[in-house]
Coordinates of C-alpha atoms in Angstrom, one line a residue:
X1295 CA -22.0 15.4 -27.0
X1296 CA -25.2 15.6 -24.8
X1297 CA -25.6 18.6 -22.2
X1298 CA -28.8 19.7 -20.5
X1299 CA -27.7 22.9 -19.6
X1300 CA -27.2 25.9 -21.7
X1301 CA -23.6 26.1 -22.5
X1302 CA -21.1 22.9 -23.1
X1303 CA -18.1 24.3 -21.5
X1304 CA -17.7 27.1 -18.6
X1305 CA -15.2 27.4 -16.0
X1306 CA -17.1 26.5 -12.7
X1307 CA -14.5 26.8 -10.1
X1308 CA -14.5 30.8 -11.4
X1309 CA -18.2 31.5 -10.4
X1310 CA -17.8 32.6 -6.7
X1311 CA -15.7 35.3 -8.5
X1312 CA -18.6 35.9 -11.1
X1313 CA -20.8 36.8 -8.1
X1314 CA -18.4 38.6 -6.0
X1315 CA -17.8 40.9 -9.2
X1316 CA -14.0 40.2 -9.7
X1317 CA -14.2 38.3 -12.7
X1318 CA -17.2 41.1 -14.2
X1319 CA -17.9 39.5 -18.0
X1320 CA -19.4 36.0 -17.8
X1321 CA -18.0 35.8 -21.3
X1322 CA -14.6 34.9 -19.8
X1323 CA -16.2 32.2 -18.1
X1324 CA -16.7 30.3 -21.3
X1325 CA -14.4 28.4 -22.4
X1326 CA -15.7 26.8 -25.8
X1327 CA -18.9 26.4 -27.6
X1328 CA -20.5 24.4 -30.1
X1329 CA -19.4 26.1 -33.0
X1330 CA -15.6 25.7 -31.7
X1331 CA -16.5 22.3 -31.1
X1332 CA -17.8 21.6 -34.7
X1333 CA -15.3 23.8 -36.5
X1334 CA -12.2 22.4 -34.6
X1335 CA -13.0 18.6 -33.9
X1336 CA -15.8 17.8 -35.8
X1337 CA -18.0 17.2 -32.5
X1338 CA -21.7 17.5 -32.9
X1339 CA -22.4 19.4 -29.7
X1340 CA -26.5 19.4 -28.2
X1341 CA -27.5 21.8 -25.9
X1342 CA -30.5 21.4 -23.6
X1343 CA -30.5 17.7 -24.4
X1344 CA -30.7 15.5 -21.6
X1345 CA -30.4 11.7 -21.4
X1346 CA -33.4 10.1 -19.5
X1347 CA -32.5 6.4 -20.0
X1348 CA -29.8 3.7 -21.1
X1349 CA -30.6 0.9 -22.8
X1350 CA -27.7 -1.5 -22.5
X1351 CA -28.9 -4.1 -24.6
X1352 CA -30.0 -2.3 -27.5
X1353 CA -27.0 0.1 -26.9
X1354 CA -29.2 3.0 -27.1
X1355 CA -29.8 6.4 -25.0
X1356 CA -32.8 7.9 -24.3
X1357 CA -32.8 11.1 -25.2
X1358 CA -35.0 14.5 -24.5
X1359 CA -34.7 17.6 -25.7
X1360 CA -35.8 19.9 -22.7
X1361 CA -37.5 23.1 -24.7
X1362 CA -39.3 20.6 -27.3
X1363 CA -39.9 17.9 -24.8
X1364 CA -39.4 15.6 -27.9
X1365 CA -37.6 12.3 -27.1
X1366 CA -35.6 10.5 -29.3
X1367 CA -33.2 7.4 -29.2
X1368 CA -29.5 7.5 -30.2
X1369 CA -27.3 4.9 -30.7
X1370 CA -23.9 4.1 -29.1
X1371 CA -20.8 2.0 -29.8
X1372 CA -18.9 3.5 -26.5
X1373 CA -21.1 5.8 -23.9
X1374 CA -19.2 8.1 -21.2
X1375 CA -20.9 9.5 -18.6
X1376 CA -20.1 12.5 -16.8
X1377 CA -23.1 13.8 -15.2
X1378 CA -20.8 15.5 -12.5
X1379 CA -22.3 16.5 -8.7
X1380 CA -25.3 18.1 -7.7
X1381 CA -25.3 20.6 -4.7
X1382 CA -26.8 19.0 -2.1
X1383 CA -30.8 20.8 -1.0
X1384 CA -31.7 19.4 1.4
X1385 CA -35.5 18.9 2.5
X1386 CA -36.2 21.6 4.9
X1387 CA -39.0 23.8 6.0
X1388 CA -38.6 26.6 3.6
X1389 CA -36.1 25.3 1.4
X1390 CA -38.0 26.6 -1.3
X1391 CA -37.7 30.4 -0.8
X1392 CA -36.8 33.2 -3.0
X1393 CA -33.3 34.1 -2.0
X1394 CA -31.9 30.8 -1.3
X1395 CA -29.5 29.7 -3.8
X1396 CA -26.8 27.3 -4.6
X1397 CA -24.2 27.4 -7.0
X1398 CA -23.2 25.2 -9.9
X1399 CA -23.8 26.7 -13.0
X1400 CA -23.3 29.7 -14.5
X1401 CA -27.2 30.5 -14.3
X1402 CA -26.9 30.2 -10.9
X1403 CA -24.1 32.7 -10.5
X1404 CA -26.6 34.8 -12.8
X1405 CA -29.4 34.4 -10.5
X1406 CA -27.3 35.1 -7.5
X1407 CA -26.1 38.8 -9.4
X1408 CA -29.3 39.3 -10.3
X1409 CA -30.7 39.2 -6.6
X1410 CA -27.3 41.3 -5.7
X1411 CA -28.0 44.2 -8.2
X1412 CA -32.0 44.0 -7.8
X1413 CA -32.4 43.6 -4.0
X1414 CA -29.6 45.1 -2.7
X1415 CA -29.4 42.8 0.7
X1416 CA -27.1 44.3 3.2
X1417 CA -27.1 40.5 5.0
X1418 CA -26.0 36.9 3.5
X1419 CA -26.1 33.6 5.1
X1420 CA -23.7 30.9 4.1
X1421 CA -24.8 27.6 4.8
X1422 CA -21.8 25.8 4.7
X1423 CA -17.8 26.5 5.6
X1424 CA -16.1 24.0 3.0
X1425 CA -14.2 25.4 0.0
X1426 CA -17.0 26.7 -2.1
X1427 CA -18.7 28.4 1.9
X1428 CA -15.0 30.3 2.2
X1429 CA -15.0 31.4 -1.5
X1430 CA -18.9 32.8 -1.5
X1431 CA -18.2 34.6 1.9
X1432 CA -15.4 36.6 1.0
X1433 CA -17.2 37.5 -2.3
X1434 CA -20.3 38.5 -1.0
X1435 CA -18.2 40.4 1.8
X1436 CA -16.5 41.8 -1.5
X1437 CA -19.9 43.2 -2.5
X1438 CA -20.2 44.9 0.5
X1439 CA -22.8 42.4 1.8
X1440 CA -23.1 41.2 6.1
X1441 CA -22.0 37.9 6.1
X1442 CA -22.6 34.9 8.6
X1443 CA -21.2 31.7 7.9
X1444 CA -23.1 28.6 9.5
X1445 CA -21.8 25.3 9.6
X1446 CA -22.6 22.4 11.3
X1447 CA -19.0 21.0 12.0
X1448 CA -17.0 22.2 15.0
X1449 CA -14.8 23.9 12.5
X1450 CA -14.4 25.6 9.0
X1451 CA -13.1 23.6 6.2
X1452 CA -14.0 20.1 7.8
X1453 CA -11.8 18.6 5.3
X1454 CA -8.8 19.9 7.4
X1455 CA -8.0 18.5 11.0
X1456 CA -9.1 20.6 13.6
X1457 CA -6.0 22.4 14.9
X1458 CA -5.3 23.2 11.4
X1459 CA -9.2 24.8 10.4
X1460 CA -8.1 26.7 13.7
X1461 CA -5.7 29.3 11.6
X1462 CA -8.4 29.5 9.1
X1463 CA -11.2 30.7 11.5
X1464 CA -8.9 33.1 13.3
X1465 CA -8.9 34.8 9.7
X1466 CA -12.6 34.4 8.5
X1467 CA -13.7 35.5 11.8
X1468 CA -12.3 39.3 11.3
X1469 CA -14.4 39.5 8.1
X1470 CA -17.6 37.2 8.5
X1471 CA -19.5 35.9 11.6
X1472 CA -19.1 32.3 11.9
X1473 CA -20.9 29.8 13.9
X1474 CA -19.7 26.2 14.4
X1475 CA -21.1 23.4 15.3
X1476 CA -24.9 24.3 14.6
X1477 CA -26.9 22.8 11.7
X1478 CA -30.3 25.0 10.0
X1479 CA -33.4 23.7 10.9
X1480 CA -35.4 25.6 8.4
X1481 CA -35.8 28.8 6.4
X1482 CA -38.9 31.5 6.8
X1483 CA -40.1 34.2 5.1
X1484 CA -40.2 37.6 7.1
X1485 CA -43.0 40.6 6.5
X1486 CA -40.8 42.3 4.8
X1487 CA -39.6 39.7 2.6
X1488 CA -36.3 38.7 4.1
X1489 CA -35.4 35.6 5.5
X1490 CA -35.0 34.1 8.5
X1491 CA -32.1 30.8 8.8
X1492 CA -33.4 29.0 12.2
X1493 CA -30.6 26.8 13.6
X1494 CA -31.0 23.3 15.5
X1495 CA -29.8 25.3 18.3
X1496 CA -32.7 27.6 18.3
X1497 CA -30.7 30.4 16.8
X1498 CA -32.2 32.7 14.1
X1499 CA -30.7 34.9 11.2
X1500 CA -32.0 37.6 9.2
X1501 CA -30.5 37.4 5.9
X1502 CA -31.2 39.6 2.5
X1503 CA -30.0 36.0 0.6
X1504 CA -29.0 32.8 1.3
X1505 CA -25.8 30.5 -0.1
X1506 CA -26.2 26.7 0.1
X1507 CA -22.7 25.4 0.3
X1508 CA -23.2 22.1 2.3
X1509 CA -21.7 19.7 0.0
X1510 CA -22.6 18.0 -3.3
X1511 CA -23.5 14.3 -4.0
X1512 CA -23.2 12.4 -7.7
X1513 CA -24.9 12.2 -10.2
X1514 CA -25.2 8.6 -10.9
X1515 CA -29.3 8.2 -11.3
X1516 CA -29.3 7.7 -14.9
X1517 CA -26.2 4.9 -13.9
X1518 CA -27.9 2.7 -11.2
X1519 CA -31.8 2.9 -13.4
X1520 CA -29.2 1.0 -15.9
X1521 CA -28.3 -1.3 -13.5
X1522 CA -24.5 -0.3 -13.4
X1523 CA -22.4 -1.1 -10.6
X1524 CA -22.8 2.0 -7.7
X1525 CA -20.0 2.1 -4.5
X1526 CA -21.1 2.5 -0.8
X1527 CA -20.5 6.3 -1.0
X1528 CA -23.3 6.7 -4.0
X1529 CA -20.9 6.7 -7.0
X1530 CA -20.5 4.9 -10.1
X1531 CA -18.2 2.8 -9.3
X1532 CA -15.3 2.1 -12.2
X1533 CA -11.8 0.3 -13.0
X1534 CA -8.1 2.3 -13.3
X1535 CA -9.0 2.6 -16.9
X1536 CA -12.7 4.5 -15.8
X1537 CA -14.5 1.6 -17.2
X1538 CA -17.9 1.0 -15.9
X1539 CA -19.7 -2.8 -15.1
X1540 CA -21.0 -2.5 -18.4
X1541 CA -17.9 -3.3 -21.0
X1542 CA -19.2 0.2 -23.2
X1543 CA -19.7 2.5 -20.8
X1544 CA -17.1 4.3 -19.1
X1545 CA -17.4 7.3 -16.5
X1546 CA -15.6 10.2 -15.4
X1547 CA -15.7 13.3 -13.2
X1548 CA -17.6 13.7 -9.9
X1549 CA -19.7 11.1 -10.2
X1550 CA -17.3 8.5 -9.9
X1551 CA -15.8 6.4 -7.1
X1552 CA -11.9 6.2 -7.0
X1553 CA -9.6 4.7 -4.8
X1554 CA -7.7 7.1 -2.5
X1555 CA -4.1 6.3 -3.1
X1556 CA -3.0 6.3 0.4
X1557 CA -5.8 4.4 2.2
X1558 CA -6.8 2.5 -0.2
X1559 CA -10.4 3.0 0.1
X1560 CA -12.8 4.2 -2.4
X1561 CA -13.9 8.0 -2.1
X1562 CA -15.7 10.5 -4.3
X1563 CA -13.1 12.8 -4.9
X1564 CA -15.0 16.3 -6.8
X1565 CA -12.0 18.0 -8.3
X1566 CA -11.2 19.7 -11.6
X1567 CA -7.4 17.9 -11.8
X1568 CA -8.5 14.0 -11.0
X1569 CA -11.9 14.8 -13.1
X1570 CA -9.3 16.1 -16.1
X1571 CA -7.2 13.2 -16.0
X1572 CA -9.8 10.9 -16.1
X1573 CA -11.6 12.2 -19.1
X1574 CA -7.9 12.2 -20.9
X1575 CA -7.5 8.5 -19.5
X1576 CA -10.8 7.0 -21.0
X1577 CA -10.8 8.7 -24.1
X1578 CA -6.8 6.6 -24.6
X1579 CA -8.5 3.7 -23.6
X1580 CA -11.5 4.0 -25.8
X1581 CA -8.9 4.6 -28.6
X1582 CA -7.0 1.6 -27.5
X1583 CA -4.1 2.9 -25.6
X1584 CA -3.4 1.4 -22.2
X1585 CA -4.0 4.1 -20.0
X1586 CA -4.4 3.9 -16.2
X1587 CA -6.1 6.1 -13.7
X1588 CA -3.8 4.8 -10.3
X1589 CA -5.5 7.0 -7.7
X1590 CA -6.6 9.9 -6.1
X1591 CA -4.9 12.0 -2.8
X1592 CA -6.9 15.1 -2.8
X1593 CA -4.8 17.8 -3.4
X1594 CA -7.2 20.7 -2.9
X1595 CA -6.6 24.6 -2.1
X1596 CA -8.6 27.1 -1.4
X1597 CA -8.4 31.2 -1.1
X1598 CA -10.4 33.5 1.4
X1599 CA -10.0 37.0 3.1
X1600 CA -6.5 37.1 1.8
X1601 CA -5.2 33.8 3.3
X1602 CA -4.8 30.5 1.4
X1603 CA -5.5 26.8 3.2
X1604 CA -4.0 23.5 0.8
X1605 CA -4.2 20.0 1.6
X1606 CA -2.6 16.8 0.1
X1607 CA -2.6 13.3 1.1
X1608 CA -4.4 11.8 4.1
X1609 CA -4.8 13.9 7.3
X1610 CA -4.7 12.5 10.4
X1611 CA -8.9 12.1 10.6
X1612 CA -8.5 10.1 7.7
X1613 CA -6.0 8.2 8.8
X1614 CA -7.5 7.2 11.9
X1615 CA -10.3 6.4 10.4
X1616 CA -8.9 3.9 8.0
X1617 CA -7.2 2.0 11.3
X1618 CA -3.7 3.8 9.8
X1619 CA -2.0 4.4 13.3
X1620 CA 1.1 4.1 12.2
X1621 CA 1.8 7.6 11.7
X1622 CA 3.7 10.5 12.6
X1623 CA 3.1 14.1 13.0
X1624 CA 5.4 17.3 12.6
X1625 CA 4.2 20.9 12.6
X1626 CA 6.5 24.1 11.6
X1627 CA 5.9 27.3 11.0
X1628 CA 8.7 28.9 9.0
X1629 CA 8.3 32.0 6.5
X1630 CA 7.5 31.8 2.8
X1631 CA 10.8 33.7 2.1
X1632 CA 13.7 34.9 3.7
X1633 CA 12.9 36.3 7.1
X1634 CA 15.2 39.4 5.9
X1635 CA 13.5 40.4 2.7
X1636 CA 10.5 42.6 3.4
X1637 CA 6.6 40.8 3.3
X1638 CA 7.9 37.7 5.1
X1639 CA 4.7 36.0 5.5
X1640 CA 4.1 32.9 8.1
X1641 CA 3.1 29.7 6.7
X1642 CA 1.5 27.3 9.0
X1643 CA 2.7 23.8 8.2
X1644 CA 1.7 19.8 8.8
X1645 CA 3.2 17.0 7.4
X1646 CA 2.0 13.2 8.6
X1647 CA 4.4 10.4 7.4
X1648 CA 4.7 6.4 8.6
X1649 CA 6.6 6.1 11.7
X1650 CA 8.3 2.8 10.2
X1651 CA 9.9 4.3 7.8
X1652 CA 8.9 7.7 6.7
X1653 CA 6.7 7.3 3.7
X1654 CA 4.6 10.5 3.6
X1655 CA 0.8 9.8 3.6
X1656 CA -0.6 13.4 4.4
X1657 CA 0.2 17.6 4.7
X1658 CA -1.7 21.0 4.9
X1659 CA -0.7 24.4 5.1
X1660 CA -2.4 27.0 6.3
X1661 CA -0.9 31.3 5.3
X1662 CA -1.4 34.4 3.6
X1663 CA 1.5 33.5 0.9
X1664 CA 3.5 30.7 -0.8
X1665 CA 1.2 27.8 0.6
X1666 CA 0.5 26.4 -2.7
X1667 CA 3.6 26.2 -3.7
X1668 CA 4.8 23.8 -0.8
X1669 CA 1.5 21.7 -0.9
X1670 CA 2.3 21.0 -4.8
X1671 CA 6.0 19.8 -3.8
X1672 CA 4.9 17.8 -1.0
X1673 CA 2.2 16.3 -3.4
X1674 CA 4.2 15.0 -6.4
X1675 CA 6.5 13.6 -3.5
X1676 CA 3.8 11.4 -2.5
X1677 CA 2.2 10.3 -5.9
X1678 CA 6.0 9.4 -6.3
X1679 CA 5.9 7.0 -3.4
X1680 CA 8.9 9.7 -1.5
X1681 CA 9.2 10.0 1.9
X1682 CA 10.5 12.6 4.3
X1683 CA 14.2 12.1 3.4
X1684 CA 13.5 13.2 0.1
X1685 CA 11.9 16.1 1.2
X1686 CA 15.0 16.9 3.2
X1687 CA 17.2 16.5 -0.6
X1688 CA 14.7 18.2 -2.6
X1689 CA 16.2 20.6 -4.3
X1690 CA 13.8 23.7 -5.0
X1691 CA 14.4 27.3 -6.3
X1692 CA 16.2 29.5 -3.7
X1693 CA 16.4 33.5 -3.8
X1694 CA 15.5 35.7 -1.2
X1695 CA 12.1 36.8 -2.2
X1696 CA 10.8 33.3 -3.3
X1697 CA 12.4 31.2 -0.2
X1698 CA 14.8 30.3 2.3
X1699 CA 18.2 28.6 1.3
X1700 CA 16.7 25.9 3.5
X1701 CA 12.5 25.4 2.3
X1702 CA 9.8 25.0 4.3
X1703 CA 9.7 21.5 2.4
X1704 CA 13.2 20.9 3.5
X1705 CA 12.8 22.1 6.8
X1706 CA 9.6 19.8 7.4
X1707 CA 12.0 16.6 6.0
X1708 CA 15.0 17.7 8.3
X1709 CA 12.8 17.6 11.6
X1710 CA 10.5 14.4 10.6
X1711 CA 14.5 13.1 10.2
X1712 CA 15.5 14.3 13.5
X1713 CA 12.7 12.3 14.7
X1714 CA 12.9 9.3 12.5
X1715 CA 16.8 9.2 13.8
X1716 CA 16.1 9.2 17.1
X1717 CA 17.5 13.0 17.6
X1718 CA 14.6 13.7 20.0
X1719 CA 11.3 12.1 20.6
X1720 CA 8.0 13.8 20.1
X1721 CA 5.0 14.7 23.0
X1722 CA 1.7 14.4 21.7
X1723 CA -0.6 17.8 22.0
X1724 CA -3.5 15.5 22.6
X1725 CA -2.3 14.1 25.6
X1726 CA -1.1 17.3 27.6
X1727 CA -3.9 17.6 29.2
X1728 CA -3.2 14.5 30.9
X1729 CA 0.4 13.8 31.5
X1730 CA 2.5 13.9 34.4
X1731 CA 5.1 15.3 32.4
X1732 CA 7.4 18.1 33.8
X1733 CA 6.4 20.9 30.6
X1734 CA 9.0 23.2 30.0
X1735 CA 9.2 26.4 28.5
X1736 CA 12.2 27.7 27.0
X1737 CA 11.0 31.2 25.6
X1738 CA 12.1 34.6 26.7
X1739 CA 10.3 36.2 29.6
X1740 CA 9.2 38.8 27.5
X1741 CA 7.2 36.3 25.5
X1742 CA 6.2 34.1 28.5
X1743 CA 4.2 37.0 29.4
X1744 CA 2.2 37.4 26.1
X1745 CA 1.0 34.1 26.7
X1746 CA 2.0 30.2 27.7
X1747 CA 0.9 27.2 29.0
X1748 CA -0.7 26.8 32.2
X1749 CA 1.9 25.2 34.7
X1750 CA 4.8 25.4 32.5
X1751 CA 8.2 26.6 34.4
X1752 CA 10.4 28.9 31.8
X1753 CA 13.6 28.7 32.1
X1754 CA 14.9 30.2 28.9
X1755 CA 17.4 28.7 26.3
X1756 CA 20.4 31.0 27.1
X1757 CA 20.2 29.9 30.6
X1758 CA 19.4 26.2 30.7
X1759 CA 22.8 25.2 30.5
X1760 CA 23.3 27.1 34.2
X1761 CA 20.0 26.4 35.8
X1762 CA 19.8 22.6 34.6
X1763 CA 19.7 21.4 38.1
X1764 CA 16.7 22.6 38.9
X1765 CA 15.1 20.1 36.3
X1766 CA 13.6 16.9 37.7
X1767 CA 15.5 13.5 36.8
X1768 CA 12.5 11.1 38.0
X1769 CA 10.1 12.6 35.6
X1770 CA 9.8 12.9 31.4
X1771 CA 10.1 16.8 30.5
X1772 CA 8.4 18.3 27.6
X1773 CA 9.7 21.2 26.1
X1774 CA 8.5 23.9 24.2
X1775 CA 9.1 27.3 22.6
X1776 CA 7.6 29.5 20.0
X1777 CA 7.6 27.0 17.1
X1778 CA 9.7 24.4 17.6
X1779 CA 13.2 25.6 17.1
X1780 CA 14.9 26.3 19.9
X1781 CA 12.9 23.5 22.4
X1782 CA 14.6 21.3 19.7
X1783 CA 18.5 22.7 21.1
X1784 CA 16.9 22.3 24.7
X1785 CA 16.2 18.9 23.9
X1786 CA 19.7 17.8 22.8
X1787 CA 21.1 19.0 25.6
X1788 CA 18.8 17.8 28.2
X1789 CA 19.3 14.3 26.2
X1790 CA 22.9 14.3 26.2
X1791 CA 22.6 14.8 30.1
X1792 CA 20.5 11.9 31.2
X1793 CA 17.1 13.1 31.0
X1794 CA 14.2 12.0 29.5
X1795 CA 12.7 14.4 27.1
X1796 CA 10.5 15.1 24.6
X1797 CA 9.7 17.7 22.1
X1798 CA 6.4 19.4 21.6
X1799 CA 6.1 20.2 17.8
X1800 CA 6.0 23.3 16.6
X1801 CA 5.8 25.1 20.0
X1802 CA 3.3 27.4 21.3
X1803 CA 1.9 28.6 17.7
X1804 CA 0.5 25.0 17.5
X1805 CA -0.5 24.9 21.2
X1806 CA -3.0 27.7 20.4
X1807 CA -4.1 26.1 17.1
X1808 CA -4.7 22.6 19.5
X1809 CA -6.4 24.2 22.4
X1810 CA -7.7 27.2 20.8
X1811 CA -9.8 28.6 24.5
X1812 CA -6.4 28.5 26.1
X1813 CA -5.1 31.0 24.1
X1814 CA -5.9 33.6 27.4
X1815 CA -3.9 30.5 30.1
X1816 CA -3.3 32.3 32.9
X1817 CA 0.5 33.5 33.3
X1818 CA 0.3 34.0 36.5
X1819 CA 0.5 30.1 37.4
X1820 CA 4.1 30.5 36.2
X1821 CA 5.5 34.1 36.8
X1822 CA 6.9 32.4 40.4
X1823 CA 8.9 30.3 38.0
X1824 CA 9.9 33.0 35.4
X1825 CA 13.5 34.6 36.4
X1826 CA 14.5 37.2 34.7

């Protein structure tokens, strides 16, 4: 086993939590070394040993050793590469400073403490608000550091869609400054050492210390100067069993292409799980077993500032993308546990499915508590093939402080079956801008008044039965209420009495997340409407 760096196995995902001093000893950030490797397996292990070329026709590496400089050949019978993903630097005016840093390895994380304990910054700037931007903010917040998050995307995680990243940022933005939609132009060194982030926007930032978290590309140089096959997206491109063009050479890891299992495309896909099972997947295949890796779906989470964000499956950008339009939407947003058992936190929930016949393709969650948990249901559902009628029969643990007799994964399965049914018919968010649909509110007036859409007439559950006159017959009517609930009574009734009407998912707590500046829409459009 080759590695250039200085230790063969660490846990990367933990080093955010090196540098924000949670996890203090790096020693529990390594996970094996050579000796275990030798004593246990019989695996000859060599450390700051890099391959520099593959020659496929002798079947021999290129090797260097990076303190001697010597270089060496070694032969191979079967080569597997897994060079991983490099964070991505890119070329810009003062990229080279002191004080800007990524983070990969664990002597990054170590140069990034270093700078902490030496320097003593009172500001950071995180360039960056994927996964890894979220998990250095909150742990340079943790070290009592001034943080400001820039990314160039309108929103935080860009992985999420848009109404979705919108829970995240209301959280992020009560413990780091964030600006969106704003890339960095370049980096300069002030008199007194600091740095200065200028934005394409003209914006500057003095920082103490700078985070690179923009994104990482493969690995696959040492691949395509072999002349192995490499996919649009910069990859190495391999076969279900992780086998390379060349017949003894397999790769794994992040610097591979796989095939997305709901689109069908290829992707790079720079996760711990898929990267695990395909190291266990060639190493069966290499010893003769047929092993398959099917596909990937992107089941990622990520924790900041005391809120958790998860994603599965497609999401509706990706969908759209791949020309998938034949899907359905349904937002909820139910507790993670009984709403009568104390430290009943909100999860925010999406689940996309195939209007046809409700195969799920996609969901995220966005809360504070048992987000994970839902995400991992909802993704062995769909590596299963399952749709949202088996989320409506999945039968999951039930007590009081874990869930509701009813789950949030049974809930989001009952109303994708209401819809799939034909119970009640969805509105679209993206259209209500534009339609000349009558909206109606069904709220209390006590609620109403804390906030609502702008021209919406309330007329409130308990009354609609007695005041159903005043609703128009020659128009559609949308309803709404909090989160979905009680618009989806309204709209029962309203159908069983000869209108047309339509449900807006999960109510006003996704209308905020859609149109985020509307959450101050004037009430006083309605209040002639409101009756007490």
């Amino acid at each position: 086993m080759l590695d250039r760096g200085y230790y063969v196995s660490f846990a990367n995902c933990g080093l955010p939590y090196f540098v924000g001093d949670v996890i203090q000893q790096e020693s529990k950030l390594l996970l094996a070394s050579p000796d275990l490797f030798r004593d246990r397996f019989n695996i000859e292990v060599r450390l700051r040993t890099e391959a520099i070329g593959i020659d496929r026709t002798a079947q021999e590496l290129v090797v260097r050793e990076l303190d001697s400089e010597r270089e060496y050949r070694q032969p191979y019978d079967v080569l597997v590469l897994s060079p991983g993903a490099s964070p991505i630097r890119p070329r810009l005016p003062g990229i080279d400073l002191p004080g800007i840093f990524t983070v990969r390895t664990l002597p990054d994380s170590e140069d990034i403490r270093d700078w902490i304990e030496s320097r003593a910054p009172r500001r950071a700037v995180v360039v960056g608000g994927g996964f890894i931007g979220l998990e250095m903010a909150e742990n340079l917040a943790h070290r009592g550091i001034d943080v400001t998050i820039v990314e160039m995307a309108e929103q935080l995680l860009p992985p999420l869609d848009p109404e979705m990243a919108e829970y995240v940022h209301r959280r992020v933005e009560k413990h780091a400054r964030v600006r969106l939609g704003d890339g960095v132009a370049g980096f300069e060194q002030a008199a007194d050492g600091s740095l200065v982030v200028r934005t394409q926007a003209g914006a500057a930032y003095e920082a103490g210390m700078v985070v690179l978290s923009i994104g990482v590309f493969p690995e696959s140089g040492l691949a395509r100067a072999a002349g192995l096959e490499i996919g649009e997206r910069g990859g190495i491109r391999v076969d279900s069993r992780m086998r390379t063009s060349d017949p003894h050479i397999w790769a794994v890891g992040d610097a591979v292409e796989v095939k997305n299992r709901l689109t069908d495309r290829w992707e790079l896909v720079p996760l711990a799980g898929p990267a695990n099972r395909q190291g266990r997947i060639a190493a069966d295949v290499i010893c003769g077993r047929d092993s398959h890796f099917t596909s990937a779906q992107a089941t990622a989470v990520c924790g900041f500032f005391g809120m958790t964000a998860a994603q599965t499956g497609a999401t509706e950008k990706t969908l759209r993308r791949a020309g998938m339009n034949d899907f359905q939407a349904v937002y909820l947003h139910p507790n993670q546990h009984a709403g009568y058992y104390p430290g009943a936190k909100r999860i925010h929930l999406k689940v996309l499915y195939r209007a046809s016949d409700g195969l799920l393709l996609g969901a995220q969650a966005v809360g504070e508590e048992g987000v994970e948990r839902r995400i991992d249901v909802i993704a062995m559902a769909i590596q299963m093939g399952g749709t949202i009628f088996d989320l409506e029969e999945a039968e999951l643990c039930y007590a009081p402080q874990y869930g509701s007799a009813k789950d949030a994964v049974n809930m989001a399965g009952m109303v994708a079956g209401n819809v799939m049914r034909g119970d009640v018919a969805l509105a679209s968010w993206a259209e209500l801008k534009t339609t000349e649909a009558f909206i109606l509110d069904v709220r209390e007036v006590e609620e109403v008044r804390a906030g609502c859409i702008e021209g919406a007439v309330n007329i409130p559950l308990g009354k609609l039965r007695a005041r159903v006159n005043e609703l128009p017959r020659d128009r559609e009517i949308w309803v709404y209420c909090r989160a979905g609930h009680r618009s989806y009574y309204a709209c029962r009734f309203l159908a069983q009495n000869g209108f047309r009407v339509r449900n807006l998912p999960g109510g006003y707590l996704t209308y905020r997340a859609w149109y985020a500046t509307s959450q101050s829409a004037s009430v006083d459009a309605v209040a002639a409407e409101v009756t007490p």
